[in-house]
Amino acid sequence: MRRAAALVLAFLAVWLALPAQANAPRADFTEQALAQEMARRPVVLLGEVHDNAAQHATRAAALRLLLAGGARPAIAFEQFDRERQADIDRARHEAPPAGKTLAEHVIEQARPARGWDWALYRPFVELALEYDLPIVAANLSRADAVRVATQGFAAVFDEATRARFALDALPPPLLAAHERAVDDGHCNRMPADSLPAMARAQIARDLVLAQAIRPHFARGVVLLTGNGHARNDIGIPFFLSEAERSRVVTIGLLERAATDGEWAKHFDVAFSTPVQAREDPCATIPLRR
């Protein structure tokens, strides 16, 4: 109970401390500028728009600059489910089949979930292998996310974890903010009664991502993740201690069409980036009834 009350107070303190005026994102989205921001702290929550090729290219180039400067962080991937860690660790020490690179072999053996464009993420796997960096499978699987959404946190997290993070007594403003974020991310077309379950799954992902990177705080770690997970107010940092948070920099990469400032204030630093050409993502989502 005390833990729950402390989390509520901590959340409200962060919420009230957010700036009234939105911070403008940086316009100088270059590998040098991004590498400089990544070097600020040993733990980097590096946001992305998943299909944005320009963002990925600049992130990979910035990471190479960081490594050339001597940093040796673990590389954590939202794109790999946590259950695949042993497969990744085994595959990186195997000879790849004829016609495949080692990075391609590692990705194939990790059996990643559908929906990721691995042409965009393969350069990060290649860098990790080139510099012999830990590759961290960081994400909650879709199957477990569905279990959390439909059955609650107890379906995936044990009693000790639920108590430690007060999962059954999360602050109402946090839950409401997640529901808004989920709704916004689905073009404000999702049935209202589906939002709590979807928000619960997103919160579970944030916690699992936090747990995955925590063992690597001492050496440093770069987490490749969607912008939503990197948010200071409701993302992974919510599940970090004050001491852990002091070692973290959160970086949002925001497409220019979305950089109205409201998103930028959720990160330690945000960059305005080119917009990825894509079909209207709202076209396939039915109107809310």
mmCIF file of C-alpha atoms in Angstrom:
data_model
loop_
_atom_site.group_PDB
_atom_site.id
_atom_site.type_symbol
_atom_site.label_atom_id
_atom_site.label_comp_id
_atom_site.label_asym_id
_atom_site.label_seq_id
_atom_site.Cartn_x
_atom_site.Cartn_y
_atom_site.Cartn_z
ATOM 1 C CA MET A 1 0.000 0.000 0.000
ATOM 2 C CA ARG A 2 2.835 2.367 0.881
ATOM 3 C CA ARG A 3 4.542 1.511 -2.397
ATOM 4 C CA ALA A 4 1.366 2.348 -4.301
ATOM 5 C CA ALA A 5 1.007 5.686 -2.508
ATOM 6 C CA ALA A 6 4.647 6.515 -3.181
ATOM 7 C CA LEU A 7 4.214 5.776 -6.894
ATOM 8 C CA VAL A 8 1.135 7.978 -7.074
ATOM 9 C CA LEU A 9 2.984 10.871 -5.424
ATOM 10 C CA ALA A 10 6.033 10.370 -7.619
ATOM 11 C CA PHE A 11 3.923 10.307 -10.766
ATOM 12 C CA LEU A 12 2.039 13.448 -9.777
ATOM 13 C CA ALA A 13 5.302 15.214 -8.991
ATOM 14 C CA VAL A 14 6.665 14.420 -12.457
ATOM 15 C CA TRP A 15 3.335 15.294 -14.085
ATOM 16 C CA LEU A 16 3.130 18.680 -12.382
ATOM 17 C CA ALA A 17 6.763 19.423 -13.121
ATOM 18 C CA LEU A 18 6.294 19.133 -16.877
ATOM 19 C CA PRO A 19 6.833 22.480 -18.586
ATOM 20 C CA ALA A 20 3.740 24.499 -19.358
ATOM 21 C CA GLN A 21 5.173 25.492 -22.735
ATOM 22 C CA ALA A 22 6.273 22.786 -25.112
ATOM 23 C CA ASN A 23 9.985 22.474 -25.875
ATOM 24 C CA ALA A 24 10.871 22.923 -29.508
ATOM 25 C CA PRO A 25 12.565 19.871 -31.063
ATOM 26 C CA ARG A 26 16.044 20.324 -32.455
ATOM 27 C CA ALA A 27 16.128 20.850 -36.204
ATOM 28 C CA ASP A 28 19.735 19.680 -36.697
ATOM 29 C CA PHE A 29 19.024 15.965 -37.092
ATOM 30 C CA THR A 30 22.510 14.775 -38.040
ATOM 31 C CA GLU A 31 24.552 11.795 -36.913
ATOM 32 C CA GLN A 32 26.972 14.122 -35.138
ATOM 33 C CA ALA A 33 24.244 15.935 -33.203
ATOM 34 C CA LEU A 34 22.494 12.701 -32.282
ATOM 35 C CA ALA A 35 25.744 11.011 -31.205
ATOM 36 C CA GLN A 36 26.515 13.995 -28.991
ATOM 37 C CA GLU A 37 23.175 13.650 -27.228
ATOM 38 C CA MET A 38 23.591 9.874 -26.913
ATOM 39 C CA ALA A 39 26.942 10.424 -25.200
ATOM 40 C CA ARG A 40 25.360 12.515 -22.431
ATOM 41 C CA ARG A 41 24.514 9.512 -20.267
ATOM 42 C CA PRO A 42 25.399 5.804 -20.318
ATOM 43 C CA VAL A 43 21.801 4.637 -20.748
ATOM 44 C CA VAL A 44 20.036 5.853 -23.894
ATOM 45 C CA LEU A 45 16.345 5.362 -24.603
ATOM 46 C CA LEU A 46 16.543 6.064 -28.324
ATOM 47 C CA GLY A 47 13.088 6.612 -29.776
ATOM 48 C CA GLU A 48 11.928 6.026 -33.305
ATOM 49 C CA VAL A 49 9.017 5.947 -35.685
ATOM 50 C CA HIS A 50 9.283 2.283 -36.584
ATOM 51 C CA ASP A 51 9.120 2.571 -40.386
ATOM 52 C CA ASN A 52 11.107 5.789 -40.808
ATOM 53 C CA ALA A 53 14.146 4.899 -42.901
ATOM 54 C CA ALA A 54 15.854 8.292 -42.464
ATOM 55 C CA GLN A 55 15.654 7.999 -38.690
ATOM 56 C CA HIS A 56 17.164 4.509 -38.720
ATOM 57 C CA ALA A 57 20.023 5.504 -41.032
ATOM 58 C CA THR A 58 20.960 8.474 -38.859
ATOM 59 C CA ARG A 59 20.625 6.440 -35.661
ATOM 60 C CA ALA A 60 22.941 3.733 -37.001
ATOM 61 C CA ALA A 61 25.501 6.312 -38.121
ATOM 62 C CA ALA A 62 25.304 8.055 -34.743
ATOM 63 C CA LEU A 63 25.765 4.749 -32.926
ATOM 64 C CA ARG A 64 28.855 4.030 -35.011
ATOM 65 C CA LEU A 65 30.261 7.427 -34.008
ATOM 66 C CA LEU A 66 29.556 6.647 -30.361
ATOM 67 C CA LEU A 67 31.360 3.316 -30.648
ATOM 68 C CA ALA A 68 34.274 4.880 -32.505
ATOM 69 C CA GLY A 69 34.635 7.212 -29.529
ATOM 70 C CA GLY A 70 35.168 4.270 -27.206
ATOM 71 C CA ALA A 71 31.696 3.592 -25.787
ATOM 72 C CA ARG A 72 30.750 -0.081 -25.502
ATOM 73 C CA PRO A 73 27.081 -0.214 -24.523
ATOM 74 C CA ALA A 74 24.802 -3.182 -24.809
ATOM 75 C CA ILE A 75 22.307 -2.804 -27.662
ATOM 76 C CA ALA A 76 18.759 -3.617 -26.606
ATOM 77 C CA PHE A 77 16.019 -4.228 -29.142
ATOM 78 C CA GLU A 78 12.303 -3.742 -28.698
ATOM 79 C CA GLN A 79 12.126 -5.773 -31.901
ATOM 80 C CA PHE A 80 13.326 -8.992 -30.189
ATOM 81 C CA ASP A 81 11.051 -10.705 -27.661
ATOM 82 C CA ARG A 82 12.711 -11.527 -24.356
ATOM 83 C CA GLU A 83 12.127 -15.273 -24.820
ATOM 84 C CA ARG A 84 14.562 -15.250 -27.747
ATOM 85 C CA GLN A 85 17.647 -14.238 -25.726
ATOM 86 C CA ALA A 86 19.145 -17.734 -25.650
ATOM 87 C CA ASP A 87 18.626 -18.139 -29.397
ATOM 88 C CA ILE A 88 20.448 -14.867 -30.057
ATOM 89 C CA ASP A 89 23.333 -15.733 -27.728
ATOM 90 C CA ARG A 90 23.736 -19.117 -29.412
ATOM 91 C CA ALA A 91 23.383 -17.883 -32.992
ATOM 92 C CA ARG A 92 26.003 -15.152 -32.714
ATOM 93 C CA HIS A 93 28.658 -17.815 -32.066
ATOM 94 C CA GLU A 94 27.596 -20.085 -34.926
ATOM 95 C CA ALA A 95 28.807 -20.108 -38.493
ATOM 96 C CA PRO A 96 25.985 -18.720 -40.647
ATOM 97 C CA PRO A 97 24.587 -20.876 -43.452
ATOM 98 C CA ALA A 98 25.967 -20.359 -46.932
ATOM 99 C CA GLY A 99 24.665 -17.182 -48.504
ATOM 100 C CA LYS A 100 23.756 -15.520 -45.195
ATOM 101 C CA THR A 101 25.642 -13.016 -43.086
ATOM 102 C CA LEU A 102 26.034 -13.570 -39.364
ATOM 103 C CA ALA A 103 23.623 -10.708 -38.655
ATOM 104 C CA GLU A 104 21.012 -12.290 -40.920
ATOM 105 C CA HIS A 105 21.515 -15.618 -39.158
ATOM 106 C CA VAL A 106 21.089 -14.059 -35.707
ATOM 107 C CA ILE A 107 17.888 -12.317 -36.774
ATOM 108 C CA GLU A 108 16.517 -15.482 -38.354
ATOM 109 C CA GLN A 109 17.285 -17.600 -35.293
ATOM 110 C CA ALA A 110 15.640 -15.042 -33.018
ATOM 111 C CA ARG A 111 12.371 -15.642 -34.863
ATOM 112 C CA PRO A 112 11.247 -12.026 -34.530
ATOM 113 C CA ALA A 113 7.588 -11.121 -34.505
ATOM 114 C CA ARG A 114 6.006 -10.166 -37.790
ATOM 115 C CA GLY A 115 5.715 -6.526 -38.719
ATOM 116 C CA TRP A 116 9.324 -5.373 -38.310
ATOM 117 C CA ASP A 117 11.287 -4.294 -41.384
ATOM 118 C CA TRP A 118 14.623 -5.969 -40.678
ATOM 119 C CA ALA A 119 16.375 -4.149 -43.482
ATOM 120 C CA LEU A 120 16.099 -1.133 -41.161
ATOM 121 C CA TYR A 121 17.297 -2.896 -38.000
ATOM 122 C CA ARG A 122 19.970 -5.195 -39.420
ATOM 123 C CA PRO A 123 22.666 -2.438 -39.305
ATOM 124 C CA PHE A 124 22.294 -2.299 -35.511
ATOM 125 C CA VAL A 125 22.742 -6.060 -35.216
ATOM 126 C CA GLU A 126 25.794 -5.777 -37.472
ATOM 127 C CA LEU A 127 27.293 -3.080 -35.240
ATOM 128 C CA ALA A 128 26.708 -5.158 -32.124
ATOM 129 C CA LEU A 129 28.465 -8.119 -33.721
ATOM 130 C CA GLU A 130 31.299 -6.006 -35.117
ATOM 131 C CA TYR A 131 32.070 -4.521 -31.703
ATOM 132 C CA ASP A 132 31.158 -7.671 -29.729
ATOM 133 C CA LEU A 133 28.412 -5.913 -27.798
ATOM 134 C CA PRO A 134 25.615 -7.670 -25.920
ATOM 135 C CA ILE A 135 22.421 -7.972 -27.967
ATOM 136 C CA VAL A 136 19.488 -7.738 -25.581
ATOM 137 C CA ALA A 137 16.090 -9.178 -26.459
ATOM 138 C CA ALA A 138 14.006 -6.674 -24.569
ATOM 139 C CA ASN A 139 10.343 -6.834 -25.464
ATOM 140 C CA LEU A 140 7.225 -8.483 -24.127
ATOM 141 C CA SER A 141 5.913 -10.986 -26.654
ATOM 142 C CA ARG A 142 2.618 -10.311 -28.384
ATOM 143 C CA ALA A 143 1.183 -13.432 -26.769
ATOM 144 C CA ASP A 144 2.022 -12.139 -23.294
ATOM 145 C CA ALA A 145 0.765 -8.665 -24.177
ATOM 146 C CA VAL A 146 -2.576 -10.205 -25.128
ATOM 147 C CA ARG A 147 -2.638 -12.113 -21.848
ATOM 148 C CA VAL A 148 -2.081 -8.909 -19.884
ATOM 149 C CA ALA A 149 -4.728 -7.100 -21.903
ATOM 150 C CA THR A 150 -7.354 -9.789 -21.435
ATOM 151 C CA GLN A 151 -6.485 -11.241 -18.016
ATOM 152 C CA GLY A 152 -4.612 -8.495 -16.168
ATOM 153 C CA PHE A 153 -1.052 -8.087 -14.923
ATOM 154 C CA ALA A 154 -1.206 -11.280 -12.847
ATOM 155 C CA ALA A 155 -1.282 -13.300 -16.063
ATOM 156 C CA VAL A 156 2.387 -12.449 -16.738
ATOM 157 C CA PHE A 157 3.951 -10.851 -13.640
ATOM 158 C CA ASP A 158 4.473 -12.676 -10.350
ATOM 159 C CA GLU A 159 3.217 -11.327 -7.050
ATOM 160 C CA ALA A 160 6.586 -9.865 -6.046
ATOM 161 C CA THR A 161 6.855 -7.868 -9.279
ATOM 162 C CA ARG A 162 3.269 -6.657 -9.051
ATOM 163 C CA ALA A 163 3.880 -5.515 -5.487
ATOM 164 C CA ARG A 164 7.236 -3.876 -6.227
ATOM 165 C CA PHE A 165 5.781 -1.749 -9.009
ATOM 166 C CA ALA A 166 2.255 -1.457 -7.574
ATOM 167 C CA LEU A 167 0.810 -2.739 -10.834
ATOM 168 C CA ASP A 168 -2.589 -3.246 -9.287
ATOM 169 C CA ALA A 169 -2.717 0.322 -7.986
ATOM 170 C CA LEU A 170 -1.214 2.424 -10.756
ATOM 171 C CA PRO A 171 -1.918 6.180 -10.637
ATOM 172 C CA PRO A 172 -5.159 7.054 -12.463
ATOM 173 C CA PRO A 173 -3.431 9.890 -14.390
ATOM 174 C CA LEU A 174 -0.907 7.381 -15.725
ATOM 175 C CA LEU A 175 -3.650 5.028 -16.869
ATOM 176 C CA ALA A 176 -5.612 7.862 -18.451
ATOM 177 C CA ALA A 177 -2.521 9.168 -20.264
ATOM 178 C CA HIS A 178 -1.803 5.712 -21.647
ATOM 179 C CA GLU A 179 -5.366 5.361 -22.858
ATOM 180 C CA ARG A 180 -5.115 8.701 -24.649
ATOM 181 C CA ALA A 181 -1.802 7.692 -26.210
ATOM 182 C CA VAL A 182 -3.205 4.368 -27.402
ATOM 183 C CA ASP A 183 -6.275 6.085 -28.825
ATOM 184 C CA ASP A 184 -4.181 8.737 -30.560
ATOM 185 C CA GLY A 185 -1.965 6.016 -31.990
ATOM 186 C CA HIS A 186 -5.035 4.373 -33.521
ATOM 187 C CA CYS A 187 -6.422 7.541 -35.107
ATOM 188 C CA ASN A 188 -8.919 8.034 -32.243
ATOM 189 C CA ARG A 189 -11.026 5.264 -33.690
ATOM 190 C CA MET A 190 -10.719 2.486 -31.122
ATOM 191 C CA PRO A 191 -13.828 1.503 -29.137
ATOM 192 C CA ALA A 192 -13.660 3.304 -25.810
ATOM 193 C CA ASP A 193 -14.151 0.107 -23.839
ATOM 194 C CA SER A 194 -11.046 -1.443 -25.454
ATOM 195 C CA LEU A 195 -8.672 1.303 -24.322
ATOM 196 C CA PRO A 196 -8.014 0.162 -20.728
ATOM 197 C CA ALA A 197 -6.915 -3.297 -21.872
ATOM 198 C CA MET A 198 -4.700 -1.896 -24.637
ATOM 199 C CA ALA A 199 -3.176 0.610 -22.227
ATOM 200 C CA ARG A 200 -2.479 -2.185 -19.743
ATOM 201 C CA ALA A 201 -0.547 -4.086 -22.412
ATOM 202 C CA GLN A 202 1.496 -0.992 -23.238
ATOM 203 C CA ILE A 203 2.343 -0.467 -19.563
ATOM 204 C CA ALA A 204 3.429 -4.097 -19.343
ATOM 205 C CA ARG A 205 5.746 -3.570 -22.312
ATOM 206 C CA ASP A 206 7.289 -0.531 -20.601
ATOM 207 C CA LEU A 207 7.991 -2.571 -17.477
ATOM 208 C CA VAL A 208 9.494 -5.492 -19.392
ATOM 209 C CA LEU A 209 11.707 -3.146 -21.400
ATOM 210 C CA ALA A 210 12.862 -1.512 -18.152
ATOM 211 C CA GLN A 211 13.640 -4.906 -16.645
ATOM 212 C CA ALA A 212 15.574 -5.949 -19.748
ATOM 213 C CA ILE A 213 17.933 -2.975 -19.746
ATOM 214 C CA ARG A 214 18.411 -2.724 -15.969
ATOM 215 C CA PRO A 215 21.220 -5.346 -15.781
ATOM 216 C CA HIS A 216 23.246 -3.298 -18.293
ATOM 217 C CA PHE A 217 23.168 0.074 -16.546
ATOM 218 C CA ALA A 218 26.737 -0.241 -15.266
ATOM 219 C CA ARG A 219 28.339 -0.725 -18.703
ATOM 220 C CA GLY A 220 25.726 1.373 -20.541
ATOM 221 C CA VAL A 221 22.960 0.372 -22.910
ATOM 222 C CA VAL A 222 21.215 1.828 -25.941
ATOM 223 C CA LEU A 223 17.589 0.741 -26.275
ATOM 224 C CA LEU A 224 16.072 0.940 -29.752
ATOM 225 C CA THR A 225 12.388 1.554 -29.159
ATOM 226 C CA GLY A 226 9.313 3.413 -30.234
ATOM 227 C CA ASN A 227 8.960 7.001 -29.093
ATOM 228 C CA GLY A 228 6.078 6.114 -26.801
ATOM 229 C CA HIS A 229 8.214 3.804 -24.677
ATOM 230 C CA ALA A 230 10.928 6.453 -24.302
ATOM 231 C CA ARG A 231 8.579 9.101 -22.892
ATOM 232 C CA ASN A 232 9.662 10.518 -19.540
ATOM 233 C CA ASP A 233 6.146 10.921 -18.202
ATOM 234 C CA ILE A 234 4.498 7.559 -18.858
ATOM 235 C CA GLY A 235 7.101 5.332 -20.539
ATOM 236 C CA ILE A 236 10.002 3.226 -19.296
ATOM 237 C CA PRO A 237 11.346 5.924 -16.919
ATOM 238 C CA PHE A 238 8.226 5.490 -14.768
ATOM 239 C CA PHE A 239 9.613 2.104 -13.727
ATOM 240 C CA LEU A 240 13.150 3.323 -12.982
ATOM 241 C CA SER A 241 14.426 4.457 -9.609
ATOM 242 C CA GLU A 242 15.662 7.997 -9.120
ATOM 243 C CA ALA A 243 19.252 6.747 -9.142
ATOM 244 C CA GLU A 244 18.657 4.794 -12.343
ATOM 245 C CA ARG A 245 16.913 7.729 -13.971
ATOM 246 C CA SER A 246 19.975 9.908 -13.334
ATOM 247 C CA ARG A 247 21.937 7.659 -15.722
ATOM 248 C CA VAL A 248 19.370 7.856 -18.528
ATOM 249 C CA VAL A 249 18.842 10.204 -21.457
ATOM 250 C CA THR A 250 15.576 9.917 -23.386
ATOM 251 C CA ILE A 251 15.632 10.935 -27.042
ATOM 252 C CA GLY A 252 12.531 11.376 -29.176
ATOM 253 C CA LEU A 253 12.716 11.341 -32.967
ATOM 254 C CA LEU A 254 9.646 13.139 -34.224
ATOM 255 C CA GLU A 255 8.519 13.419 -37.807
ATOM 256 C CA ARG A 256 8.194 17.054 -38.854
ATOM 257 C CA ALA A 257 4.469 16.739 -39.461
ATOM 258 C CA ALA A 258 4.040 15.791 -35.793
ATOM 259 C CA THR A 259 6.469 18.230 -34.184
ATOM 260 C CA ASP A 260 3.984 20.651 -32.723
ATOM 261 C CA GLY A 261 5.979 20.689 -29.494
ATOM 262 C CA GLU A 262 3.503 18.681 -27.459
ATOM 263 C CA TRP A 263 5.462 15.506 -28.100
ATOM 264 C CA ALA A 264 8.869 17.127 -27.729
ATOM 265 C CA LYS A 265 8.319 18.002 -24.073
ATOM 266 C CA HIS A 266 8.072 14.319 -23.163
ATOM 267 C CA PHE A 267 11.804 13.698 -23.764
ATOM 268 C CA ASP A 268 15.113 14.998 -22.475
ATOM 269 C CA VAL A 269 15.850 15.958 -26.061
ATOM 270 C CA ALA A 270 13.854 15.631 -29.262
ATOM 271 C CA PHE A 271 14.785 15.973 -32.904
ATOM 272 C CA SER A 272 12.602 16.949 -35.823
ATOM 273 C CA THR A 273 13.185 14.419 -38.602
ATOM 274 C CA PRO A 274 12.048 13.854 -42.178
ATOM 275 C CA VAL A 275 8.630 12.288 -42.648
ATOM 276 C CA GLN A 276 8.502 8.749 -44.009
ATOM 277 C CA ALA A 277 6.334 8.441 -47.111
ATOM 278 C CA ARG A 278 3.570 5.962 -46.318
ATOM 279 C CA GLU A 279 -0.063 5.239 -46.999
ATOM 280 C CA ASP A 280 -2.558 6.774 -44.616
ATOM 281 C CA PRO A 281 -2.376 4.482 -41.549
ATOM 282 C CA CYS A 282 -5.886 5.509 -40.543
ATOM 283 C CA ALA A 283 -7.416 4.244 -43.771
ATOM 284 C CA THR A 284 -7.613 0.643 -42.543
ATOM 285 C CA ILE A 285 -9.015 1.413 -39.085
ATOM 286 C CA PRO A 286 -12.821 1.492 -38.954
ATOM 287 C CA LEU A 287 -14.479 4.603 -37.614
ATOM 288 C CA ARG A 288 -15.389 4.454 -33.943
ATOM 289 C CA ARG A 289 -19.014 3.515 -33.362
#
